[in-house]
Amino acid sequence: MRILLRLCMIVALACAPAFVPSAALAAEGPRVLVVTTGNGAQDVADYALERLQMEARRWNFTLIEGAPEDLEDLGGYDVVMFVNTGADFLDAAQQESVEDFVEEGGGLVATNSAIQSEMDWTWYHEALGASALPPAEASTEEAVTFNSGSQVTEGLNEELKLTEHWYRFDPAPAQPGSEILAQLGSGEAVAWVNEELPVFYASPGGEGKTWGDRDFLKLMRQAIWWGGGQENAMVQNSDDAAPSWPYTLTFVMFVVAVAGGGSIAVWRLDKAETEKEAAAARA
């Protein structure tokens, strides 16, 4: 009986983690099509995609890497992202498809050189609300401060320092038309949204280190969430990157090992107690 009770306790303790509820998932998040065509640094684009995929797994949205031809049919997506795109990468039909998508409520999130993409596409640059001058030749570290009151900047209250080839804008985004979300110490806007359309732009993102910054990634995932029309709070998925079957197999092996080792220890302890009781009885 003692062996059985102790064994039950060991198994219960080993299995306890399996019954602890993981963080609740938010309602299924947006489906995002990401295009990086024509970017000036493929290593930066690849790293940006890697980090965004991690954010998608962790925060419960779907990120799909695509090409310009995928923009022709956006029926299955909630957000389109232009990450550091090149000067001319879309044809007229693809531009029209993006226009219709955004005008009907789909989100558009753009970063860095995307503001200099398709300079003859009038609708796109009116939606972005600014025109960029060539970026600075030398990269510099600048402090970025965030404005409160927006879903996109929620929780971003501290000053963020980023090293970038910073853009300047002429004309710069301004109200009415644009809501400024972040700026440099000089007052130069670096992130904003269109006040009428679900369009977001952030000028950082040209350097790989920027995509590794926790606060910048928070800004980007919240921009995606906002662009996708999600009003519910984002909830982290604690099981973000763990495939279910190897985790389950590992856990079962762990339980077996603990239970097996524990049962041997209990058997030895019980045997020693029995021998001790027998020796006491003989005495």
PDB file of C-alpha atoms in Angstrom, residues 35 37 67-69 71-72 80 82 85-96 98 117-118 121 124:
ATOM      1  CA  VAL A  35       6.277  41.399 -50.090  1.00  0.00           C
ATOM      2  CA  THR A  37      10.601  42.494 -53.783  1.00  0.00           C
ATOM      3  CA  ALA A  67       5.536  38.019 -54.609  1.00  0.00           C
ATOM      4  CA  PRO A  68       3.948  40.849 -56.618  1.00  0.00           C
ATOM      5  CA  GLU A  69       1.763  38.408 -58.566  1.00  0.00           C
ATOM      6  CA  LEU A  71      -1.238  40.818 -54.928  1.00  0.00           C
ATOM      7  CA  GLU A  72      -3.600  40.210 -57.830  1.00  0.00           C
ATOM      8  CA  VAL A  80      -0.573  43.579 -47.065  1.00  0.00           C
ATOM      9  CA  PHE A  82       5.587  46.153 -48.150  1.00  0.00           C
ATOM     10  CA  THR A  85      10.421  47.212 -51.237  1.00  0.00           C
ATOM     11  CA  GLY A  86      12.206  48.530 -54.327  1.00  0.00           C
ATOM     12  CA  ALA A  87      11.434  51.373 -56.691  1.00  0.00           C
ATOM     13  CA  ASP A  88       9.299  49.632 -59.322  1.00  0.00           C
ATOM     14  CA  PHE A  89       7.945  46.161 -58.568  1.00  0.00           C
ATOM     15  CA  LEU A  90       4.226  46.284 -59.380  1.00  0.00           C
ATOM     16  CA  ASP A  91       2.318  46.425 -62.645  1.00  0.00           C
ATOM     17  CA  ALA A  92      -0.898  48.401 -63.137  1.00  0.00           C
ATOM     18  CA  ALA A  93      -3.196  45.455 -62.352  1.00  0.00           C
ATOM     19  CA  GLN A  94      -1.368  44.741 -59.074  1.00  0.00           C
ATOM     20  CA  GLN A  95      -1.573  48.393 -58.057  1.00  0.00           C
ATOM     21  CA  GLU A  96      -5.295  48.458 -58.770  1.00  0.00           C
ATOM     22  CA  VAL A  98      -4.043  46.854 -53.718  1.00  0.00           C
ATOM     23  CA  SER A 117       8.426  52.570 -54.199  1.00  0.00           C
ATOM     24  CA  GLU A 118       6.298  53.198 -57.280  1.00  0.00           C
ATOM     25  CA  TRP A 121       1.517  55.568 -58.253  1.00  0.00           C
ATOM     26  CA  TYR A 124      -0.258  54.979 -52.955  1.00  0.00           C
TER      27      TYR A 124
END
